[in-house]
PDB file of C-alpha atoms and ligand atoms in Angstrom:
ATOM      1  CA  MET A   5      10.752 -15.211  10.738  1.00 54.00           C
ATOM      2  CA  ALA A   6      14.459 -14.432  11.064  1.00 57.00           C
ATOM      3  CA  THR A   7      17.194 -16.631   9.539  1.00 61.00           C
ATOM      4  CA  VAL A   8      20.964 -16.125   9.885  1.00 59.00           C
ATOM      5  CA  SER A   9      22.618 -15.749   6.453  1.00 60.00           C
ATOM      6  CA  HIS A  10      25.944 -14.629   5.048  1.00 58.00           C
ATOM      7  CA  ASN A  11      26.525 -11.813   2.603  1.00 55.00           C
ATOM      8  CA  ARG A  12      29.063 -11.828  -0.244  1.00 51.00           C
ATOM      9  CA  MET A  13      31.802 -10.688   2.167  1.00 57.00           C
ATOM     10  CA  GLY A  14      31.051 -13.697   4.379  1.00 63.00           C
ATOM     11  CA  ASN A  15      29.569 -11.548   7.167  1.00 64.00           C
ATOM     12  CA  LYS A  16      26.594 -12.845   9.118  1.00 64.00           C
ATOM     13  CA  TYR A  17      23.306 -10.972   8.939  1.00 61.00           C
ATOM     14  CA  ILE A  18      19.702 -11.687   9.844  1.00 70.00           C
ATOM     15  CA  GLU A  19      17.435 -12.394   6.869  1.00 80.00           C
ATOM     16  CA  GLN A  20      13.771 -11.608   7.405  1.00 84.00           C
ATOM     17  CA  THR A  21      11.670 -14.192   5.581  1.00 86.00           C
ATOM     18  CA  VAL A  22       7.934 -13.815   4.995  1.00 91.00           C
ATOM     19  CA  HIS A  23       6.031 -15.382   7.852  1.00 87.00           C
ATOM     20  CA  VAL A  24       2.520 -16.602   7.039  1.00 96.00           C
ATOM     21  CA  LYS A  25       0.475 -17.031  10.199  1.00 95.00           C
ATOM     22  CA  ASN A  26      -1.406 -20.135   9.059  1.00 97.00           C
ATOM     23  CA  PRO A  27      -0.426 -23.601  10.314  1.00 96.00           C
ATOM     24  CA  TYR A  28      -2.547 -25.274   7.610  1.00 97.00           C
ATOM     25  CA  LEU A  29      -0.755 -23.771   4.642  1.00 95.00           C
ATOM     26  CA  ASP A  30       2.299 -26.031   4.718  1.00 88.00           C
ATOM     27  CA  THR A  31       0.116 -29.153   4.869  1.00 95.00           C
ATOM     28  CA  MET A  32      -1.529 -28.283   1.545  1.00 97.00           C
ATOM     29  CA  GLU A  33      -0.273 -30.158  -1.497  1.00 98.00           C
ATOM     30  CA  GLU A  34      -1.023 -27.256  -3.770  1.00 98.00           C
ATOM     31  CA  ASP A  35      -1.926 -23.624  -3.179  1.00 98.00           C
ATOM     32  CA  ILE A  36      -3.965 -21.934  -5.887  1.00 98.00           C
ATOM     33  CA  LEU A  37      -3.742 -18.136  -5.751  1.00 98.00           C
ATOM     34  CA  TYR A  38      -7.080 -17.882  -7.472  1.00 98.00           C
ATOM     35  CA  HIS A  39      -7.368 -14.089  -7.873  1.00 98.00           C
ATOM     36  CA  PHE A  40      -3.856 -13.868  -9.346  1.00 98.00           C
ATOM     37  CA  SER A  41      -4.369 -16.869 -11.637  1.00 98.00           C
ATOM     38  CA  LEU A  42      -1.136 -18.368 -10.224  1.00 98.00           C
ATOM     39  CA  GLY A  43      -0.425 -21.537  -8.236  1.00 98.00           C
ATOM     40  CA  THR A  44       2.352 -23.533  -6.578  1.00 98.00           C
ATOM     41  CA  LYS A  45       1.966 -26.476  -8.995  1.00 98.00           C
ATOM     42  CA  THR A  46       1.418 -24.517 -12.177  1.00 98.00           C
ATOM     43  CA  HIS A  47       4.120 -21.875 -11.615  1.00 98.00           C
ATOM     44  CA  ASN A  48       7.675 -21.902 -10.263  1.00 98.00           C
ATOM     45  CA  LEU A  49       7.116 -19.114  -7.735  1.00 98.00           C
ATOM     46  CA  PRO A  50      10.696 -19.023  -6.317  1.00 98.00           C
ATOM     47  CA  ASP A  51      12.031 -18.652  -9.882  1.00 98.00           C
ATOM     48  CA  MET A  52       9.474 -16.053 -10.850  1.00 98.00           C
ATOM     49  CA  PHE A  53       9.517 -13.941  -7.671  1.00 98.00           C
ATOM     50  CA  GLY A  54      12.461 -14.988  -5.457  1.00 98.00           C
ATOM     51  CA  GLU A  55      14.411 -11.761  -6.077  1.00 98.00           C
ATOM     52  CA  ILE A  56      11.577  -9.399  -5.057  1.00 98.00           C
ATOM     53  CA  LYS A  57      12.602  -6.841  -2.389  1.00 98.00           C
ATOM     54  CA  PHE A  58      10.015  -4.077  -2.891  1.00 98.00           C
ATOM     55  CA  VAL A  59       6.288  -4.512  -3.406  1.00 98.00           C
ATOM     56  CA  CYS A  60       4.261  -1.468  -4.417  1.00 99.00           C
ATOM     57  CA  VAL A  61       0.482  -1.720  -4.327  1.00 99.00           C
ATOM     58  CA  GLY A  62      -2.133   0.823  -5.390  1.00 98.00           C
ATOM     59  CA  GLY A  63      -5.826   0.925  -6.211  1.00 98.00           C
ATOM     60  CA  SER A  64      -5.871   1.454  -9.962  1.00 98.00           C
ATOM     61  CA  ALA A  65      -4.619  -1.039 -12.570  1.00 98.00           C
ATOM     62  CA  THR A  66      -3.628   1.775 -14.960  1.00 97.00           C
ATOM     63  CA  ARG A  67      -1.672   3.610 -12.262  1.00 97.00           C
ATOM     64  CA  MET A  68       0.208   0.471 -11.200  1.00 98.00           C
ATOM     65  CA  LYS A  69       1.116  -0.301 -14.817  1.00 98.00           C
ATOM     66  CA  ALA A  70       2.367   3.278 -15.181  1.00 98.00           C
ATOM     67  CA  PHE A  71       4.378   2.838 -11.974  1.00 98.00           C
ATOM     68  CA  ALA A  72       5.949  -0.357 -13.316  1.00 98.00           C
ATOM     69  CA  GLN A  73       6.983   1.465 -16.508  1.00 98.00           C
ATOM     70  CA  PHE A  74       8.288   4.415 -14.500  1.00 98.00           C
ATOM     71  CA  ILE A  75      10.388   2.286 -12.126  1.00 98.00           C
ATOM     72  CA  HIS A  76      11.717   0.322 -15.119  1.00 98.00           C
ATOM     73  CA  LEU A  77      13.112   3.573 -16.537  1.00 98.00           C
ATOM     74  CA  GLU A  78      14.315   4.803 -13.132  1.00 98.00           C
ATOM     75  CA  LEU A  79      16.250   1.580 -12.469  1.00 98.00           C
ATOM     76  CA  ASN A  80      17.699   1.674 -15.969  1.00 97.00           C
ATOM     77  CA  LEU A  81      16.803  -1.943 -16.616  1.00 97.00           C
ATOM     78  CA  PRO A  82      17.271  -3.638 -19.994  1.00 96.00           C
ATOM     79  CA  GLY A  83      14.251  -4.207 -22.227  1.00 95.00           C
ATOM     80  CA  ASN A  84      11.324  -2.046 -23.234  1.00 96.00           C
ATOM     81  CA  ALA A  85       9.245  -0.509 -20.419  1.00 96.00           C
ATOM     82  CA  GLU A  86       6.313  -0.318 -22.841  1.00 96.00           C
ATOM     83  CA  GLU A  87       6.312  -4.095 -23.243  1.00 96.00           C
ATOM     84  CA  LEU A  88       5.948  -5.192 -19.617  1.00 98.00           C
ATOM     85  CA  GLU A  89       3.658  -8.191 -19.313  1.00 97.00           C
ATOM     86  CA  ASP A  90       0.787  -8.433 -16.817  1.00 98.00           C
ATOM     87  CA  ILE A  91       1.622 -11.552 -14.755  1.00 98.00           C
ATOM     88  CA  CYS A  92      -2.070 -11.807 -13.780  1.00 98.00           C
ATOM     89  CA  LYS A  93      -3.340 -11.650 -17.346  1.00 97.00           C
ATOM     90  CA  GLY A  94      -5.335 -14.839 -16.681  1.00 97.00           C
ATOM     91  CA  THR A  95      -7.713 -12.783 -14.527  1.00 97.00           C
ATOM     92  CA  ASP A  96      -8.998  -9.211 -14.570  1.00 96.00           C
ATOM     93  CA  ARG A  97      -9.279  -8.906 -10.774  1.00 98.00           C
ATOM     94  CA  TYR A  98      -5.790  -7.482 -10.237  1.00 98.00           C
ATOM     95  CA  CYS A  99      -2.810  -6.617 -12.427  1.00 98.00           C
ATOM     96  CA  MET A 100       0.811  -7.441 -11.544  1.00 98.00           C
ATOM     97  CA  TYR A 101       4.112  -6.376 -13.107  1.00 98.00           C
ATOM     98  CA  LYS A 102       7.620  -7.465 -12.110  1.00 98.00           C
ATOM     99  CA  VAL A 103      10.442  -5.021 -12.753  1.00 98.00           C
ATOM    100  CA  GLY A 104      13.753  -6.403 -11.425  1.00 98.00           C
ATOM    101  CA  PRO A 105      13.401  -6.522  -7.616  1.00 98.00           C
ATOM    102  CA  VAL A 106      10.147  -4.505  -7.697  1.00 98.00           C
ATOM    103  CA  LEU A 107       6.626  -5.897  -7.904  1.00 98.00           C
ATOM    104  CA  SER A 108       3.779  -3.521  -8.815  1.00 98.00           C
ATOM    105  CA  ILE A 109       0.235  -4.733  -8.123  1.00 98.00           C
ATOM    106  CA  SER A 110      -3.231  -3.182  -8.181  1.00 98.00           C
ATOM    107  CA  HIS A 111      -5.667  -3.839  -5.322  1.00 98.00           C
ATOM    108  CA  GLY A 112      -8.953  -2.188  -6.270  1.00 98.00           C
ATOM    109  CA  MET A 113     -10.956  -0.030  -3.870  1.00 98.00           C
ATOM    110  CA  GLY A 114     -11.680  -0.707  -0.231  1.00 98.00           C
ATOM    111  CA  VAL A 115     -10.766  -3.141   2.533  1.00 98.00           C
ATOM    112  CA  PRO A 116     -12.384  -6.313   1.101  1.00 98.00           C
ATOM    113  CA  SER A 117     -10.610  -5.904  -2.250  1.00 98.00           C
ATOM    114  CA  ILE A 118      -7.130  -5.166  -0.859  1.00 98.00           C
ATOM    115  CA  SER A 119      -7.515  -7.827   1.817  1.00 98.00           C
ATOM    116  CA  ILE A 120      -8.053 -10.635  -0.741  1.00 98.00           C
ATOM    117  CA  MET A 121      -5.066  -9.365  -2.719  1.00 98.00           C
ATOM    118  CA  LEU A 122      -2.872  -9.229   0.415  1.00 98.00           C
ATOM    119  CA  HIS A 123      -3.666 -12.818   1.466  1.00 98.00           C
ATOM    120  CA  GLU A 124      -2.536 -14.053  -1.932  1.00 98.00           C
ATOM    121  CA  LEU A 125       0.421 -11.654  -2.193  1.00 98.00           C
ATOM    122  CA  ILE A 126       1.821 -12.628   1.215  1.00 98.00           C
ATOM    123  CA  LYS A 127       1.403 -16.328   0.402  1.00 98.00           C
ATOM    124  CA  LEU A 128       3.119 -15.709  -2.943  1.00 98.00           C
ATOM    125  CA  LEU A 129       6.097 -14.022  -1.205  1.00 98.00           C
ATOM    126  CA  HIS A 130       6.234 -16.940   1.252  1.00 97.00           C
ATOM    127  CA  HIS A 131       6.076 -19.650  -1.432  1.00 97.00           C
ATOM    128  CA  ALA A 132       8.692 -17.752  -3.446  1.00 98.00           C
ATOM    129  CA  GLN A 133      10.998 -17.684  -0.364  1.00 97.00           C
ATOM    130  CA  CYS A 134      11.436 -13.928  -0.628  1.00 97.00           C
ATOM    131  CA  CYS A 135      13.305 -12.184   2.181  1.00 96.00           C
ATOM    132  CA  ASP A 136      13.820  -8.640   3.450  1.00 97.00           C
ATOM    133  CA  VAL A 137      10.789  -7.370   1.537  1.00 98.00           C
ATOM    134  CA  VAL A 138       9.346  -3.869   2.069  1.00 98.00           C
ATOM    135  CA  LEU A 139       5.748  -3.135   1.045  1.00 98.00           C
ATOM    136  CA  PHE A 140       4.344   0.261   0.060  1.00 98.00           C
ATOM    137  CA  ARG A 141       0.787   1.340  -0.564  1.00 99.00           C
ATOM    138  CA  LEU A 142       0.839   4.238  -3.029  1.00 98.00           C
ATOM    139  CA  GLY A 143      -2.524   5.926  -3.119  1.00 98.00           C
ATOM    140  CA  THR A 144      -4.815   8.905  -3.242  1.00 98.00           C
ATOM    141  CA  SER A 145      -6.729  10.379  -0.327  1.00 98.00           C
ATOM    142  CA  GLY A 146      -8.756  13.291   0.961  1.00 98.00           C
ATOM    143  CA  GLY A 147      -6.635  15.749   2.955  1.00 98.00           C
ATOM    144  CA  VAL A 148      -7.610  17.055   6.383  1.00 99.00           C
ATOM    145  CA  GLY A 149      -6.265  20.605   6.747  1.00 98.00           C
ATOM    146  CA  LEU A 150      -3.602  20.189   4.046  1.00 98.00           C
ATOM    147  CA  ALA A 151      -3.092  21.842   0.668  1.00 98.00           C
ATOM    148  CA  PRO A 152      -4.139  19.527  -2.191  1.00 98.00           C
ATOM    149  CA  GLY A 153      -1.148  17.707  -3.654  1.00 98.00           C
ATOM    150  CA  THR A 154       0.505  17.132  -0.266  1.00 98.00           C
ATOM    151  CA  VAL A 155       1.943  13.639   0.189  1.00 99.00           C
ATOM    152  CA  VAL A 156       1.133  12.035   3.540  1.00 99.00           C
ATOM    153  CA  VAL A 157       3.429   9.308   4.839  1.00 98.00           C
ATOM    154  CA  THR A 158       1.289   7.476   7.371  1.00 98.00           C
ATOM    155  CA  GLU A 159       2.457   7.491  10.953  1.00 98.00           C
ATOM    156  CA  LYS A 160      -0.548   5.533  12.285  1.00 98.00           C
ATOM    157  CA  ALA A 161      -3.349   3.990  10.249  1.00 98.00           C
ATOM    158  CA  VAL A 162      -6.477   4.620  12.319  1.00 98.00           C
ATOM    159  CA  ASP A 163     -10.133   3.599  12.167  1.00 98.00           C
ATOM    160  CA  TYR A 164     -13.318   5.716  12.312  1.00 98.00           C
ATOM    161  CA  SER A 165     -12.741   6.373  16.049  1.00 98.00           C
ATOM    162  CA  PHE A 166      -9.124   7.437  15.368  1.00 98.00           C
ATOM    163  CA  LEU A 167      -7.694   4.296  17.015  1.00 98.00           C
ATOM    164  CA  PRO A 168      -4.738   2.421  15.455  1.00 98.00           C
ATOM    165  CA  GLN A 169      -6.658  -0.793  14.965  1.00 98.00           C
ATOM    166  CA  PHE A 170      -8.402  -2.919  12.355  1.00 98.00           C
ATOM    167  CA  GLU A 171     -11.587  -4.817  13.204  1.00 98.00           C
ATOM    168  CA  GLN A 172     -12.130  -8.081  11.341  1.00 97.00           C
ATOM    169  CA  VAL A 173     -15.171 -10.315  11.784  1.00 97.00           C
ATOM    170  CA  ILE A 174     -13.997 -13.948  12.022  1.00 98.00           C
ATOM    171  CA  LEU A 175     -16.483 -16.770  12.709  1.00 98.00           C
ATOM    172  CA  GLY A 176     -19.022 -14.180  13.836  1.00 98.00           C
ATOM    173  CA  LYS A 177     -16.706 -12.503  16.351  1.00 98.00           C
ATOM    174  CA  VAL A 178     -15.021  -9.114  16.059  1.00 98.00           C
ATOM    175  CA  ILE A 179     -11.230  -9.523  16.248  1.00 98.00           C
ATOM    176  CA  THR A 180      -9.147  -6.371  16.716  1.00 98.00           C
ATOM    177  CA  ARG A 181      -5.659  -6.169  15.220  1.00 98.00           C
ATOM    178  CA  SER A 182      -2.933  -3.554  15.620  1.00 98.00           C
ATOM    179  CA  THR A 183      -2.061  -1.356  12.635  1.00 98.00           C
ATOM    180  CA  GLU A 184       1.460  -0.273  13.568  1.00 95.00           C
ATOM    181  CA  LEU A 185       3.646   0.563  10.558  1.00 97.00           C
ATOM    182  CA  ASP A 186       7.430   0.572  10.205  1.00 96.00           C
ATOM    183  CA  GLU A 187       8.838   3.784  11.719  1.00 97.00           C
ATOM    184  CA  GLY A 188      12.234   3.452  10.035  1.00 98.00           C
ATOM    185  CA  VAL A 189      10.793   3.222   6.522  1.00 98.00           C
ATOM    186  CA  ALA A 190       8.506   6.229   7.201  1.00 98.00           C
ATOM    187  CA  GLN A 191      11.462   8.317   8.416  1.00 98.00           C
ATOM    188  CA  ASP A 192      13.570   7.288   5.415  1.00 98.00           C
ATOM    189  CA  LEU A 193      10.719   8.324   3.095  1.00 98.00           C
ATOM    190  CA  LEU A 194      10.529  11.731   4.778  1.00 98.00           C
ATOM    191  CA  GLN A 195      14.281  12.114   4.290  1.00 98.00           C
ATOM    192  CA  CYS A 196      13.806  11.180   0.598  1.00 98.00           C
ATOM    193  CA  SER A 197      11.094  13.842   0.224  1.00 98.00           C
ATOM    194  CA  SER A 198      13.510  16.494   1.506  1.00 98.00           C
ATOM    195  CA  GLU A 199      15.931  15.520  -1.275  1.00 98.00           C
ATOM    196  CA  LEU A 200      13.309  16.027  -4.012  1.00 98.00           C
ATOM    197  CA  GLN A 201      11.814  19.160  -5.587  1.00 96.00           C
ATOM    198  CA  ASN A 202       8.080  19.833  -5.639  1.00 94.00           C
ATOM    199  CA  LEU A 203       7.170  17.066  -3.226  1.00 98.00           C
ATOM    200  CA  PRO A 204       5.462  18.605  -0.174  1.00 98.00           C
ATOM    201  CA  THR A 205       5.357  15.718   2.316  1.00 98.00           C
ATOM    202  CA  VAL A 206       4.171  15.354   5.907  1.00 98.00           C
ATOM    203  CA  LEU A 207       4.007  12.562   8.445  1.00 98.00           C
ATOM    204  CA  GLY A 208       0.485  12.140   9.818  1.00 98.00           C
ATOM    205  CA  ASN A 209      -2.231   9.720  10.791  1.00 98.00           C
ATOM    206  CA  THR A 210      -4.368   8.235   8.033  1.00 99.00           C
ATOM    207  CA  MET A 211      -8.010   7.379   8.677  1.00 99.00           C
ATOM    208  CA  CYS A 212      -9.307   4.331   6.822  1.00 99.00           C
ATOM    209  CA  THR A 213     -13.040   4.157   6.118  1.00 98.00           C
ATOM    210  CA  HIS A 214     -15.354   1.592   4.534  1.00 98.00           C
ATOM    211  CA  ASP A 215     -17.026   4.109   2.235  1.00 98.00           C
ATOM    212  CA  PHE A 216     -16.026   7.124   0.119  1.00 98.00           C
ATOM    213  CA  TYR A 217     -19.248   9.083   0.743  1.00 98.00           C
ATOM    214  CA  GLU A 218     -21.067   8.953   4.107  1.00 98.00           C
ATOM    215  CA  GLY A 219     -18.179   6.958   5.638  1.00 98.00           C
ATOM    216  CA  GLN A 220     -15.854   9.901   4.946  1.00 98.00           C
ATOM    217  CA  GLY A 221     -18.427  12.497   6.037  1.00 98.00           C
ATOM    218  CA  ARG A 222     -19.302  13.571   2.485  1.00 98.00           C
ATOM    219  CA  GLN A 223     -22.539  15.376   1.777  1.00 98.00           C
ATOM    220  CA  ASP A 224     -22.523  14.737  -1.971  1.00 98.00           C
ATOM    221  CA  GLY A 225     -23.487  11.042  -2.062  1.00 98.00           C
ATOM    222  CA  ALA A 226     -26.898   9.601  -3.003  1.00 98.00           C
ATOM    223  CA  VAL A 227     -27.731   9.533   0.711  1.00 98.00           C
ATOM    224  CA  CYS A 228     -26.779  11.940   3.511  1.00 98.00           C
ATOM    225  CA  SER A 229     -28.195  12.065   7.029  1.00 97.00           C
ATOM    226  CA  PHE A 230     -26.044  14.692   8.779  1.00 98.00           C
ATOM    227  CA  SER A 231     -25.573  18.466   8.755  1.00 98.00           C
ATOM    228  CA  GLN A 232     -22.610  20.560   7.591  1.00 98.00           C
ATOM    229  CA  GLU A 233     -21.897  21.418  11.265  1.00 98.00           C
ATOM    230  CA  GLU A 234     -21.790  17.719  12.241  1.00 98.00           C
ATOM    231  CA  LYS A 235     -19.467  16.961   9.352  1.00 98.00           C
ATOM    232  CA  LEU A 236     -17.044  19.774  10.239  1.00 98.00           C
ATOM    233  CA  GLU A 237     -17.121  18.787  13.914  1.00 98.00           C
ATOM    234  CA  TYR A 238     -16.073  15.209  12.974  1.00 98.00           C
ATOM    235  CA  LEU A 239     -13.304  16.411  10.639  1.00 98.00           C
ATOM    236  CA  GLN A 240     -12.064  18.773  13.367  1.00 98.00           C
ATOM    237  CA  LYS A 241     -11.974  15.879  15.881  1.00 98.00           C
ATOM    238  CA  ALA A 242     -10.057  13.818  13.331  1.00 99.00           C
ATOM    239  CA  TYR A 243      -7.587  16.669  12.812  1.00 99.00           C
ATOM    240  CA  GLU A 244      -7.076  17.001  16.581  1.00 98.00           C
ATOM    241  CA  ALA A 245      -6.388  13.237  16.753  1.00 98.00           C
ATOM    242  CA  GLY A 246      -3.559  13.770  14.247  1.00 98.00           C
ATOM    243  CA  VAL A 247      -5.471  12.617  11.145  1.00 99.00           C
ATOM    244  CA  ARG A 248      -4.128  14.338   8.026  1.00 99.00           C
ATOM    245  CA  ASN A 249      -5.773  12.248   5.322  1.00 99.00           C
ATOM    246  CA  ILE A 250      -8.611   9.793   4.684  1.00 99.00           C
ATOM    247  CA  GLU A 251      -8.569   6.758   2.402  1.00 99.00           C
ATOM    248  CA  MET A 252      -9.966   3.226   2.296  1.00 98.00           C
ATOM    249  CA  GLU A 253      -7.297   0.522   2.692  1.00 98.00           C
ATOM    250  CA  SER A 254      -4.544   1.538   5.141  1.00 99.00           C
ATOM    251  CA  THR A 255      -5.676  -0.273   8.312  1.00 99.00           C
ATOM    252  CA  VAL A 256      -5.994  -3.752   6.813  1.00 98.00           C
ATOM    253  CA  PHE A 257      -2.773  -3.230   4.836  1.00 98.00           C
ATOM    254  CA  ALA A 258      -0.913  -2.273   8.037  1.00 98.00           C
ATOM    255  CA  ALA A 259      -2.496  -5.050  10.130  1.00 98.00           C
ATOM    256  CA  MET A 260      -1.781  -7.863   7.667  1.00 98.00           C
ATOM    257  CA  CYS A 261       1.801  -6.778   6.955  1.00 98.00           C
ATOM    258  CA  ARG A 262       2.474  -6.506  10.673  1.00 97.00           C
ATOM    259  CA  MET A 263       1.072  -9.987  11.376  1.00 96.00           C
ATOM    260  CA  CYS A 264       3.376 -11.446   8.733  1.00 96.00           C
ATOM    261  CA  ASP A 265       6.521  -9.534   9.860  1.00 93.00           C
ATOM    262  CA  LEU A 266       6.602  -7.422   6.705  1.00 97.00           C
ATOM    263  CA  LYS A 267       7.921  -3.864   6.835  1.00 97.00           C
ATOM    264  CA  ALA A 268       5.279  -1.601   5.366  1.00 98.00           C
ATOM    265  CA  SER A 269       4.498   2.019   4.664  1.00 98.00           C
ATOM    266  CA  VAL A 270       1.497   3.964   3.315  1.00 98.00           C
ATOM    267  CA  ILE A 271       2.117   6.973   1.057  1.00 99.00           C
ATOM    268  CA  CYS A 272      -0.945   8.812  -0.247  1.00 99.00           C
ATOM    269  CA  VAL A 273      -1.288  12.131  -2.006  1.00 98.00           C
ATOM    270  CA  THR A 274      -4.219  14.370  -1.031  1.00 98.00           C
ATOM    271  CA  LEU A 275      -6.540  15.358  -3.881  1.00 98.00           C
ATOM    272  CA  LEU A 276      -8.496  18.018  -1.951  1.00 98.00           C
ATOM    273  CA  ASP A 277      -8.837  19.519   1.517  1.00 98.00           C
ATOM    274  CA  ARG A 278     -11.954  18.039   3.109  1.00 98.00           C
ATOM    275  CA  PHE A 279     -12.439  21.211   5.216  1.00 98.00           C
ATOM    276  CA  GLU A 280     -12.989  23.003   1.891  1.00 98.00           C
ATOM    277  CA  GLY A 281     -15.419  20.577   0.250  1.00 98.00           C
ATOM    278  CA  ASP A 282     -16.372  17.094  -0.900  1.00 98.00           C
ATOM    279  CA  GLN A 283     -16.208  17.095  -4.696  1.00 98.00           C
ATOM    280  CA  ILE A 284     -12.918  16.622  -6.499  1.00 98.00           C
ATOM    281  CA  THR A 285     -12.873  19.612  -8.855  1.00 97.00           C
ATOM    282  CA  THR A 286      -9.148  19.727  -9.610  1.00 96.00           C
ATOM    283  CA  PRO A 287      -8.413  19.503 -13.377  1.00 98.00           C
ATOM    284  CA  HIS A 288      -7.491  16.059 -14.730  1.00 98.00           C
ATOM    285  CA  ASP A 289      -3.884  16.938 -15.673  1.00 98.00           C
ATOM    286  CA  VAL A 290      -3.227  18.302 -12.175  1.00 98.00           C
ATOM    287  CA  LEU A 291      -4.662  15.116 -10.617  1.00 98.00           C
ATOM    288  CA  VAL A 292      -2.407  13.008 -12.851  1.00 97.00           C
ATOM    289  CA  GLU A 293       0.652  14.948 -11.632  1.00 98.00           C
ATOM    290  CA  TYR A 294      -0.475  14.629  -7.979  1.00 98.00           C
ATOM    291  CA  GLN A 295      -0.813  10.845  -8.385  1.00 98.00           C
ATOM    292  CA  GLN A 296       2.763  10.603  -9.618  1.00 98.00           C
ATOM    293  CA  ARG A 297       4.103  12.130  -6.395  1.00 98.00           C
ATOM    294  CA  PRO A 298       3.972   8.974  -4.197  1.00 98.00           C
ATOM    295  CA  GLN A 299       5.554   7.079  -7.124  1.00 98.00           C
ATOM    296  CA  VAL A 300       8.423   9.573  -7.427  1.00 98.00           C
ATOM    297  CA  LEU A 301       9.030   9.406  -3.669  1.00 98.00           C
ATOM    298  CA  VAL A 302       9.038   5.602  -3.508  1.00 98.00           C
ATOM    299  CA  ALA A 303      11.215   5.326  -6.650  1.00 98.00           C
ATOM    300  CA  HIS A 304      13.786   7.582  -4.930  1.00 98.00           C
ATOM    301  CA  PHE A 305      13.633   5.402  -1.775  1.00 98.00           C
ATOM    302  CA  ILE A 306      14.137   2.206  -3.832  1.00 98.00           C
ATOM    303  CA  LYS A 307      17.040   3.687  -5.778  1.00 98.00           C
ATOM    304  CA  LYS A 308      18.727   4.729  -2.526  1.00 98.00           C
ATOM    305  CA  ARG A 309      18.211   1.289  -0.977  1.00 98.00           C
ATOM    306  CA  LEU A 310      19.671  -0.343  -4.093  1.00 98.00           C
ATOM    307  CA  GLY A 311      22.692   1.963  -3.874  1.00 97.00           C
ATOM    308  CA  LEU A 312      21.913   3.536  -7.280  1.00 97.00           C
ATOM    309  CA  ILE A 313      22.031   7.097  -5.864  1.00 93.00           C
TER     310      ILE A 313
HETATM  311  C1  LIG B   7      -8.481   6.242  -2.283  1.00 66.18           C
HETATM  312  O1  LIG B   7      -9.139   6.459  -3.421  1.00 66.18           O
HETATM  313  C2  LIG B   7     -10.139   5.453  -3.617  1.00 66.18           C
HETATM  314  C3  LIG B   7     -11.500   6.073  -3.601  1.00 66.18           C
HETATM  315  O2  LIG B   7     -11.619   7.049  -4.592  1.00 66.18           O
HETATM  316  C4  LIG B   7      -9.889   4.453  -2.518  1.00 66.18           C
HETATM  317  O3  LIG B   7      -9.403   3.228  -3.000  1.00 66.18           O
HETATM  318  C5  LIG B   7      -8.864   5.095  -1.716  1.00 66.18           C
HETATM  319  O4  LIG B   7      -8.336   4.518  -0.639  1.00 66.18           O
HETATM  320  N1  LIG B   8      -9.735   8.832  -1.909  1.00 66.18           N
HETATM  321  C1  LIG B   8     -10.507   8.773  -0.810  1.00 66.18           C
HETATM  322  O1  LIG B   8     -10.712   7.696  -0.242  1.00 66.18           O
HETATM  323  N2  LIG B   8     -11.040   9.918  -0.367  1.00 66.18           N
HETATM  324  C2  LIG B   8     -10.858  11.102  -0.972  1.00 66.18           C
HETATM  325  O2  LIG B   8     -11.398  12.107  -0.529  1.00 66.18           O
HETATM  326  C3  LIG B   8     -10.057  11.137  -2.128  1.00 66.18           C
HETATM  327  C4  LIG B   8      -9.503   9.976  -2.584  1.00 66.18           C
END
C-alpha cells in the first residue's frame, strides 16, 4: 500500500507500507505469531521493529546469527556483535536478530518451513508499521553449468516445469501464484558484485524443488528411479530454460513477497555443478567461504542504500 509522506527536507515521497492480503487480520483483537514466540498484546511490535528496512532470511540458524554479527560490524554499530540476542529465544523453530535497520531470520529447509515463517514475518512487519522494506533470501544451491562458488541473483524463480509460478493447495484446490521478483534490486545487486573482489555473480533463473534428492534429479538418495541419461536430459532442459541454480524456497518467497507488495531478491551461492555430480565433496572451509559470499554482497548493497559507502 502506498502512502504519501514527507522527508526531512519537507519533500513529498511515496512510502510503501507492508500490505497483508487478509481482510480478517484487522478484526482480530490479538495476533499471536506462534512460531516466533511474539504477539501484538505481549510485545510492542512498532517499538521493537518499526525501523526495519532490510530483512535477510536464510535456511540455517547458525548462518543467520553469523550474518547478524557480520552486518553489525559492517554497519559499525555500537555494542558487542558477539552479544546479539535471539528475539525468538522463546522457541527453537526460527532464530531472529535485529541489527539497526536489518533483521536476520532463519527459515529452515523447504517451502513449508519458509512459508510459515513468511506469514508471521509479513504480519510482524505490518503490525510494526514498517515501510519501504526490502527482503533478501541468502542461500545455498546446486549450480547448473556454473563453477562452484558462483553467486546467482535470481531473475525468475521457477518451478519443476521451469515456469515462474508457485502452486499452493488451498481448500483442496490448486492455486497458482506469480513469482516475479524486483528487477531493480537484482540489477543493483549485480552492480554491487562488480564493485567487489572475488565475488563471481550471474543473473539467472532459480528452480525451486520440494526435495533435495529425487526432486533435484539426484541419484544419491535412498531411492532413485531414473537413469543418468534421464537426469542429464532434465538438467540440460533446465539450463536451456535459463535455470542456473536449484534450491528449495525461492518460489514461495517470491510469490508471498509479491502478494504483499514487498520488494524481494534471492541470492544463492552454488556449492557444486550438478552436471558434474550430486554429492557435495568440497572441503568444509571452502563451503564456509562460499556461504559468506551472498552475505558480503547483500552487506555491500545495504551499506550503499544507507549512504555509508
Ligand atoms: C538450499 O540448501 C538446502 C538444502 O541443502 C535448502 O534449504 C536449500 O534451498
Ligand atoms: N541446496 C540445494 O537445494 N541443492 C543443492 O544442490 C545444494 C544446496
